[in-house]
Amino acid sequence: MKRILVTTSHEASWDVSEPTIFLGEWCKKNNRRHIWSSIDSEVASPYGLDPKQRISDADEKHKLYDILMKDLSCKLNDFHKKNHSVRYWTILIGPWLDSFMMVVMNRYKTLEATLDHFEISKTILINQKGFSLIKNDYSDFREAINSDLWNNALYVEILKNMKSQNIEILIKDTDKASFSNHSNIKFNFRSFLKKHVFNFFNFFSHKTDAFIINSFLPVIDEIKLKLLLGQFPIIWKSPNIDSNFFRDVELNRDNFFLEFQNFSGIERELRRLINKLIPKIYIEGYEVLCREANNLKWPSNPKFIFTSNSFTADELFKCWLGFKVEEGVPYYVGQHGANYGTYYESKNWPELNTADRFYSWGWKDMYKDINTIPAFNFKVINKLSYNYKKSGKLLLVESSPGTRDGIRDRFYESLTRHEAMVELYRLLGKKIQTDSIVRLHRRSLDLDDWHRKFANIKIDEGQKDFYKVVKKSKLIVFNYDSSGLLELLAMNIPVICFWRDGFNHLLPASKIHYQLLKDSDIFFDSSEKIVNHINLHWDDIDSWWLSPKVQSARLEFCKQYSRVVDNPIVSFKKILVDQIKK
């Protein structure tokens, strides 16, 4: 039986009178259950969750990324009449290219698998005046990844170019504003005020000062670090580009494209879509970006540049950084969260491959050709005195709803984690249920589902300060591999990680360290086993947590992934300066 293909939760793309195939669970919002539950429908299988497929896809992306980055660098140099290195372009557009590739690979492979298993008669393209797949900058692109309208248009764009498909594409006009077509680079009075305050402090900087921005160190510790380096402690912020720039910019990319006709499969589609998806700031806005970067009142010849986060979406910083790197200024990156040194798909993250030094939270030698220097967990150095409440609550921490930026179906992955957490809560005894709080991510879509299943459940919707909640808890459970897990382990606060797919997402070398957690009952992949463990130790958590076996495993794991050192800022200044001398 032929079915209409529905690609998003935007109901303008639905036809409830026809048999339907939903492309994924993201199409079915909980608060619209009364609509979709009455449709004759099936849901396509989620793509990319099989462990072998996940590794295969990651390896394929890794190989294609290097090829496309080199070709794209040459094309950008030709288009802009420049002669920048591949490293320069990787710093500037690498984060976007990485996300772009994962998004297109997911959409393409999901459609491909669905068309192999179902007969599709037609699909609906939502047409809205003023809409474009092309976003202003990387931040805009990241926002679009979860947009119904943007995804609907991208699926149709890919579908139109799939061979041997006889699928009718219906166009439905809509005036409903359901997309973002504005840049995150916008005017803000507080930012304006900060800019002028920082401009005043610029007079105290020297051209050779180390440039440290978004270090992820607590502000007081960043100030201390800069004083130890012998410079005025300016807290640098990247200014905003004039918000008027993108308003009237005209697309001018007819001569910007990668050759794709002689390629096939996913590589052909990636090459074809670069022209249609690369943000304006790298093409039409590049000249303005360069001018603004060259006008920055930042040190002109810094002894080094260090950041833990600005390498992703801060377009001005990335452009300026690229110029400085080509002048020979050392570029250092600090770890800002989980998954570095553990996550299989992290192997070609741009920040790892463009930095001269990467300062980790403890690990080393997890990647070939990455110069990693073990440091410490930057996020906990002012929290080591925090404690837990021995008569407190059980805090169950759920992951985000899953940004749709992975090759695998991250939305479905998040859904299965939620279902596992629901099962865990259901299996708890009434007494512990009463003493439990479920903490949702602030963007969670699961609130209605929790209340529908458990009338008296206590919910924290993710708006409260996490560590204020931790202080009222005696045991915390994470259902995903999170920075919070690493932080609590370093702080010696009782914590358990629980996810059903085991260690499939990990680099081979990191699995032995996670096995330490499993052997000491800090990690579980079974609802029944984790509930039995909680029930057994609930009245005396310390008898388990402070046992020699658990503490030994915790300390060994933290040496690798969440290291704590004495006098961390003095220590960090020393390794920074030692590296400069080398």
XYZ file of C-alpha atoms in Angstrom:
582
model
C 0.000 0.000 0.000
C 1.331 3.418 -0.938
C 1.562 6.052 1.766
C 2.155 9.787 1.997
C 5.548 10.610 3.476
C 5.418 13.024 6.444
C 8.824 14.476 7.297
C 8.116 16.827 10.244
C 5.695 17.598 13.057
C 4.448 20.690 11.184
C 0.888 19.633 10.374
C 0.820 21.669 7.170
C 2.916 18.794 5.777
C 0.288 16.198 6.776
C -2.770 14.804 5.032
C -4.720 12.961 7.723
C -7.104 11.477 5.161
C -4.396 9.277 3.644
C -2.329 6.344 4.933
C 0.854 7.874 6.296
C 4.468 6.991 6.900
C 6.050 9.234 9.529
C 9.746 9.584 8.794
C 10.592 9.545 12.500
C 9.247 9.869 16.007
C 10.011 13.598 15.911
C 6.855 13.993 13.775
C 4.631 12.898 16.666
C 4.499 15.488 19.433
C 3.072 14.332 22.754
C 0.598 17.212 22.894
C -0.768 16.260 19.448
C -1.391 12.624 20.334
C -5.129 13.063 19.736
C -4.356 13.871 16.086
C -1.670 11.405 15.051
C -3.042 8.481 17.039
C -6.146 8.460 14.832
C -4.213 8.340 11.537
C -3.587 5.133 9.612
C 0.169 5.373 9.998
C 3.503 3.692 10.451
C 6.802 5.127 11.632
C 10.007 4.541 9.693
C 12.806 2.802 11.567
C 15.345 5.131 13.202
C 18.576 5.365 11.286
C 22.098 4.679 12.471
C 21.648 3.267 15.985
C 23.126 -0.154 15.261
C 26.653 -0.092 16.773
C 28.369 -1.401 13.636
C 26.456 1.043 11.416
C 27.304 3.893 13.754
C 31.026 3.140 13.547
C 30.843 2.676 9.776
C 29.068 6.015 9.330
C 31.547 7.814 11.603
C 34.477 6.400 9.645
C 32.839 7.366 6.337
C 32.256 10.925 7.575
C 35.817 11.162 8.855
C 37.209 10.206 5.449
C 34.860 12.476 3.474
C 35.412 15.401 5.855
C 39.121 15.538 5.029
C 38.400 15.363 1.294
C 35.668 17.999 1.344
C 37.626 20.321 3.635
C 40.544 20.393 1.202
C 38.298 20.904 -1.839
C 36.235 23.539 -0.060
C 39.369 25.415 1.045
C 40.562 25.612 -2.567
C 37.139 26.776 -3.735
C 36.853 29.437 -1.036
C 40.331 30.737 -1.879
C 39.382 30.946 -5.553
C 36.022 32.568 -4.870
C 37.395 35.177 -2.436
C 40.734 35.577 -4.251
C 42.693 34.544 -1.164
C 45.515 32.137 -0.446
C 44.684 30.842 3.008
C 45.781 27.461 4.334
C 43.482 24.505 4.870
C 44.053 25.031 8.591
C 42.736 28.602 8.353
C 39.548 27.499 6.587
C 39.121 24.581 8.995
C 39.218 27.010 11.917
C 36.604 29.230 10.266
C 34.183 26.787 8.614
C 35.202 23.415 10.074
C 32.525 23.396 12.794
C 29.850 24.195 10.199
C 31.144 21.581 7.741
C 31.147 18.925 10.483
C 27.517 19.695 11.413
C 26.460 20.040 7.774
C 27.873 16.614 6.926
C 26.175 14.867 9.839
C 22.832 16.519 9.101
C 22.874 15.719 5.375
C 24.111 12.172 5.951
C 21.294 11.585 8.452
C 18.573 13.054 6.220
C 19.838 11.284 3.094
C 20.354 7.874 4.702
C 17.034 8.059 6.573
C 15.193 8.756 3.309
C 17.153 6.063 1.504
C 16.286 3.406 4.107
C 12.629 4.479 4.226
C 12.218 4.362 0.449
C 13.717 0.865 0.430
C 11.058 -0.393 2.857
C 7.902 1.531 1.959
C 6.018 2.550 -1.135
C 5.686 6.327 -1.077
C 3.101 8.076 -3.236
C 3.797 11.709 -2.383
C 5.007 14.215 0.161
C 4.149 17.842 0.938
C 6.518 20.807 0.726
C 5.522 23.713 2.941
C 5.971 26.950 1.021
C 6.410 30.123 3.018
C 7.311 33.531 1.640
C 10.787 34.660 2.570
C 12.015 31.244 3.645
C 15.501 30.044 2.666
C 17.605 27.001 3.475
C 20.623 29.318 3.555
C 21.233 30.696 7.036
C 23.247 33.727 8.081
C 25.940 32.086 10.194
C 26.754 28.889 12.050
C 24.570 29.781 15.048
C 21.602 30.268 12.721
C 22.389 26.963 11.031
C 22.447 25.167 14.399
C 19.048 26.637 15.228
C 17.640 25.574 11.852
C 18.667 21.939 12.368
C 15.658 21.467 14.677
C 13.240 23.600 12.643
C 10.267 21.803 11.057
C 10.124 24.144 8.087
C 13.845 23.939 7.385
C 13.917 20.149 7.644
C 10.807 19.815 5.479
C 12.510 21.833 2.737
C 15.781 19.911 3.071
C 14.084 16.509 2.874
C 12.267 17.566 -0.289
C 15.457 18.997 -1.792
C 17.217 15.658 -1.224
C 14.205 13.634 -2.366
C 13.977 15.507 -5.679
C 17.501 14.410 -6.547
C 17.202 10.752 -5.632
C 17.201 8.636 -8.754
C 14.480 6.176 -9.684
C 11.857 7.774 -7.456
C 8.396 8.605 -8.778
C 7.103 10.588 -5.818
C 4.709 13.465 -6.269
C 5.702 16.643 -4.417
C 2.708 18.750 -3.438
C 3.247 22.384 -2.464
C 1.182 23.865 0.343
C 1.405 27.593 1.064
C 1.387 28.771 4.650
C 1.647 32.167 6.313
C 2.379 30.771 9.758
C 5.688 32.057 11.092
C 7.439 28.871 12.140
C 11.017 29.455 11.144
C 13.926 31.635 12.128
C 15.611 33.564 9.349
C 17.422 36.071 11.522
C 21.007 36.041 12.642
C 22.003 35.497 16.233
C 24.343 38.420 15.605
C 22.044 41.217 16.766
C 21.976 44.421 18.735
C 21.730 44.139 22.491
C 22.096 47.109 24.817
C 23.949 45.140 27.489
C 26.369 43.854 24.840
C 26.752 47.402 23.527
C 27.567 48.650 27.036
C 30.008 45.812 27.690
C 31.739 46.507 24.392
C 32.492 50.092 25.398
C 33.544 49.101 28.918
C 35.931 46.523 27.470
C 37.192 49.057 24.956
C 38.201 51.220 27.921
C 40.126 48.348 29.520
C 41.821 47.665 26.184
C 44.149 50.560 26.999
C 45.703 48.352 29.691
C 46.490 45.493 27.322
C 49.773 44.943 25.505
C 50.206 43.640 22.008
C 52.013 40.524 23.270
C 49.552 39.622 26.057
C 48.247 36.086 25.961
C 44.718 36.239 24.578
C 42.352 34.140 26.707
C 38.636 34.109 25.883
C 35.827 31.809 27.051
C 38.259 29.752 29.093
C 35.501 27.937 31.050
C 37.437 28.786 34.182
C 35.503 30.607 36.907
C 35.943 34.367 36.361
C 38.000 34.850 39.522
C 40.350 32.055 38.454
C 40.707 33.433 34.926
C 41.663 36.792 36.481
C 44.190 35.000 38.710
C 45.677 33.194 35.705
C 46.168 36.444 33.803
C 47.802 38.111 36.799
C 50.174 35.144 37.109
C 51.004 35.615 33.421
C 51.977 39.202 34.237
C 49.210 40.993 32.363
C 46.172 43.119 33.141
C 43.207 40.726 33.710
C 40.872 41.780 30.922
C 37.847 39.477 30.472
C 37.652 39.527 26.699
C 34.335 39.330 24.871
C 33.762 39.086 21.156
C 31.743 42.071 19.863
C 28.649 41.727 17.723
C 28.638 42.327 13.997
C 26.298 45.092 12.854
C 22.817 43.549 12.805
C 21.899 45.442 9.651
C 24.409 43.590 7.538
C 22.371 40.425 6.904
C 19.064 42.224 6.482
C 19.516 43.212 2.837
C 22.432 41.067 1.709
C 21.806 39.483 -1.680
C 22.843 35.934 -2.453
C 25.780 35.829 -4.817
C 26.979 32.262 -5.148
C 26.276 31.226 -8.728
C 30.017 30.681 -9.185
C 30.483 28.971 -5.846
C 29.974 25.233 -5.984
C 31.912 22.000 -5.691
C 32.026 19.565 -8.573
C 29.460 16.825 -7.896
C 28.334 15.415 -11.247
C 31.102 12.813 -11.378
C 30.395 11.528 -7.878
C 27.719 9.200 -6.543
C 25.789 8.419 -3.370
C 26.267 10.469 -0.247
C 29.443 12.204 -1.456
C 27.577 13.499 -4.504
C 24.773 14.839 -2.320
C 27.154 16.489 0.141
C 28.980 18.234 -2.684
C 25.751 19.318 -4.356
C 24.223 20.748 -1.197
C 27.198 22.809 -0.016
C 26.173 25.608 -2.379
C 22.605 25.491 -1.055
C 23.433 25.377 2.663
C 26.731 27.123 3.412
C 25.894 30.209 5.531
C 26.078 33.720 4.094
C 28.837 34.831 6.424
C 31.316 32.518 4.667
C 30.303 33.624 1.155
C 28.422 36.909 0.775
C 29.457 38.197 4.221
C 33.079 37.099 4.227
C 34.546 40.459 3.220
C 32.705 42.261 6.029
C 33.702 39.521 8.491
C 37.379 39.964 7.591
C 37.160 43.743 7.892
C 35.542 43.507 11.337
C 38.108 40.918 12.487
C 40.992 43.121 11.383
C 39.508 46.069 13.299
C 39.350 44.220 16.621
C 41.216 45.957 19.435
C 42.771 42.712 20.617
C 46.496 42.017 21.149
C 48.181 42.189 17.757
C 50.926 39.671 18.536
C 49.739 37.570 21.496
C 52.170 35.074 22.989
C 49.370 32.525 22.617
C 45.605 32.278 22.126
C 43.540 30.080 24.448
C 39.836 29.245 24.440
C 37.614 26.395 25.550
C 34.538 27.314 23.544
C 34.830 30.257 21.137
C 36.125 27.961 18.373
C 32.601 26.790 17.490
C 30.230 29.632 16.603
C 32.037 32.898 17.343
C 32.569 33.937 13.730
C 34.615 37.077 14.488
C 36.922 35.226 16.842
C 37.421 32.355 14.380
C 38.271 34.720 11.532
C 40.739 36.685 13.704
C 42.174 33.434 15.085
C 42.740 32.108 11.566
C 44.730 35.228 10.669
C 46.842 34.959 13.829
C 47.530 31.254 13.375
C 48.824 31.982 9.873
C 51.124 34.607 11.443
C 52.564 31.882 13.680
C 50.773 32.628 16.963
C 50.357 29.437 19.065
C 46.726 28.336 19.430
C 45.615 26.327 22.463
C 42.221 24.785 23.224
C 40.876 23.613 26.570
C 38.334 20.845 27.074
C 34.913 22.252 27.932
C 32.788 19.168 28.530
C 32.315 15.421 28.215
C 33.008 13.166 25.197
C 36.525 14.428 24.475
C 38.903 11.480 24.657
C 36.014 9.017 24.926
C 33.503 9.534 22.114
C 34.168 7.515 18.952
C 32.755 10.199 16.681
C 35.001 12.927 18.124
C 38.078 11.884 16.155
C 37.942 14.680 13.592
C 36.389 17.478 15.620
C 37.915 20.674 14.173
C 39.142 22.105 17.484
C 41.222 18.988 18.117
C 42.849 19.050 14.709
C 43.552 22.786 14.400
C 44.977 23.543 17.863
C 48.727 23.414 18.559
C 47.912 22.079 22.030
C 44.744 20.581 23.489
C 44.465 20.755 27.274
C 42.350 17.839 28.449
C 40.693 17.053 31.754
C 43.240 14.301 32.298
C 43.503 11.941 29.323
C 46.283 11.718 26.783
C 47.095 9.746 23.616
C 43.470 8.957 22.744
C 43.855 10.361 19.233
C 46.617 9.987 16.705
C 48.503 13.213 15.857
C 46.693 15.335 18.491
C 49.098 17.044 20.898
C 47.206 16.595 24.165
C 48.410 18.002 27.472
C 46.653 16.634 30.600
C 45.338 19.481 32.753
C 42.280 19.220 35.037
C 38.504 19.649 35.035
C 38.153 23.429 34.576
C 34.509 23.438 35.701
C 34.840 22.116 39.256
C 37.781 23.992 40.730
C 35.431 26.261 42.718
C 32.997 23.470 43.628
C 35.175 20.864 45.353
C 33.819 21.864 48.760
C 30.232 21.070 47.724
C 28.599 18.149 49.472
C 25.495 16.007 49.233
C 22.656 15.648 51.731
C 22.681 12.213 53.324
C 18.936 12.451 54.019
C 18.242 13.995 50.634
C 16.425 13.021 47.448
C 17.061 10.694 44.547
C 17.678 12.998 41.593
C 17.003 11.457 38.160
C 18.587 13.623 35.441
C 17.270 13.244 31.886
C 19.102 14.201 28.699
C 18.022 16.887 26.254
C 15.413 16.006 23.598
C 18.233 15.330 21.169
C 19.477 17.982 18.769
C 19.064 16.526 15.302
C 22.679 17.090 14.330
C 23.981 13.528 14.346
C 24.261 10.929 11.614
C 22.231 8.629 13.854
C 18.681 9.450 14.929
C 19.433 11.367 18.116
C 15.764 12.176 18.689
C 14.873 8.473 18.859
C 17.939 7.845 21.008
C 16.682 10.456 23.473
C 13.223 8.893 23.397
C 14.595 5.461 24.341
C 16.566 7.023 27.199
C 13.386 8.648 28.451
C 11.516 5.337 28.265
C 14.314 3.652 30.221
C 14.106 6.334 32.902
C 10.325 5.897 33.084
C 10.839 2.174 33.614
C 13.442 2.845 36.308
C 11.064 5.167 38.165
C 8.192 2.690 37.849
C 10.292 -0.081 39.386
C 11.285 1.996 42.412
C 9.387 1.312 45.604
C 6.735 3.824 46.659
C 8.924 5.166 49.459
C 11.826 5.979 47.132
C 9.449 7.316 44.474
C 8.183 9.780 47.074
C 11.788 10.801 47.748
C 12.607 11.210 44.049
C 12.775 14.216 41.718
C 13.007 13.942 37.932
C 15.064 16.782 36.475
C 14.232 17.502 32.846
C 16.359 19.383 30.364
C 15.024 22.912 29.909
C 14.062 22.024 26.298
C 12.515 18.691 27.251
C 9.435 17.420 25.436
C 8.694 14.806 28.106
C 6.837 16.785 30.789
C 3.354 15.775 29.567
C 4.398 12.144 29.292
C 5.692 12.039 32.872
C 2.491 13.601 34.263
C 0.326 11.332 32.119
C 2.022 8.247 33.549
C 2.601 9.349 37.159
C 0.090 11.775 38.630
C 2.058 12.636 41.769
C 5.587 12.747 40.380
C 7.896 15.606 41.402
C 9.363 17.343 38.361
C 12.175 19.880 38.126
C 11.833 21.462 34.668
C 15.522 22.306 34.453
C 15.269 25.996 35.351
C 16.832 25.761 38.819
C 20.579 25.917 39.331
C 21.781 22.335 39.003
C 24.158 22.432 41.957
C 21.538 23.875 44.285
C 19.456 20.804 43.496
C 22.479 18.521 43.941
C 23.060 19.867 47.442
C 19.581 18.632 48.411
C 20.152 15.157 46.953
C 21.928 12.091 48.250
C 22.172 10.195 44.953
C 22.106 11.444 41.358
C 21.400 9.287 38.294
C 22.235 10.447 34.746
C 20.675 8.702 31.752
C 23.376 9.936 29.372
C 27.163 10.355 29.244
C 27.309 13.920 30.509
C 29.681 16.594 31.762
C 27.639 16.545 34.966
C 28.662 12.937 35.555
C 32.349 13.863 35.249
C 31.917 16.873 37.513
C 30.145 14.945 40.283
C 32.727 12.153 40.167
C 35.476 14.747 40.640
C 33.500 16.311 43.524
C 33.026 12.873 45.147
C 29.229 13.162 45.183
C 27.337 9.844 44.861
C 26.355 9.444 41.215
C 25.300 6.652 38.865
C 25.223 6.586 35.085
C 22.529 4.547 33.382
C 22.091 3.919 29.688
C 21.101 0.718 27.939
C 23.414 0.776 24.938
C 26.486 0.210 27.071
C 29.830 1.386 25.734
C 28.989 1.373 22.025
C 29.653 5.108 21.677
C 33.152 4.948 23.134
C 36.635 4.859 21.694
C 38.148 1.385 22.242
C 40.867 2.725 24.564
C 38.343 4.425 26.867
C 36.159 1.357 27.410
C 38.513 -0.098 30.011
C 38.051 2.980 32.168
C 34.265 2.877 31.895
C 34.448 -0.803 32.825
C 35.872 0.341 36.169
C 32.606 2.223 36.753
C 30.568 -0.817 35.836
C 32.564 -3.118 38.103
C 31.993 -0.794 41.067
C 28.249 -0.282 40.413
C 28.612 3.319 39.218
C 27.438 2.318 35.744
C 24.343 0.237 34.870
C 22.736 -0.766 31.570
C 19.708 -2.518 33.107
C 16.695 -0.934 34.821
C 16.258 -3.903 37.114
C 19.883 -3.933 38.242
C 20.085 -0.220 38.978
C 16.800 -0.317 40.937
C 18.018 -3.302 42.972
C 21.204 -1.379 43.722
C 19.324 1.766 44.796
C 16.920 -0.236 46.961
C 19.815 -2.084 48.597
C 21.787 1.020 49.546
C 19.115 3.696 49.891
C 19.214 3.868 53.683
C 23.012 4.037 53.744
C 24.457 5.347 50.459
C 27.863 5.894 52.063
C 28.338 2.177 52.739
C 28.569 1.746 48.964
C 29.928 5.114 47.812
C 32.745 5.424 50.354
C 33.807 1.785 50.089
C 37.460 1.266 49.028
C 36.425 -0.426 45.762
C 34.178 2.432 44.646
C 36.576 5.176 45.716
C 39.499 3.458 44.003
C 37.517 3.154 40.747
C 36.344 6.775 41.013
C 39.851 8.112 41.523
C 41.297 6.010 38.695
C 38.556 7.139 36.312
C 38.978 10.780 37.322
C 42.710 10.640 36.631
C 41.751 10.076 33.011
C 38.599 12.127 32.504
C 37.965 14.519 35.411
C 41.284 15.237 37.050
C 41.626 17.355 40.178
C 44.955 18.978 41.070
C 46.284 21.100 43.910
C 46.664 24.794 43.093
C 45.044 24.365 39.652
C 45.666 27.901 38.333
C 49.332 27.867 39.344
C 49.610 24.445 37.736
C 47.891 25.623 34.558
C 50.061 28.715 34.272
C 53.130 26.491 34.539
C 52.112 24.090 31.765
C 51.068 26.980 29.522
C 54.403 28.742 29.984
C 56.375 25.488 29.678
C 54.722 24.839 26.326
C 55.545 28.371 25.137
C 59.226 27.827 25.997
C 59.217 24.618 23.969
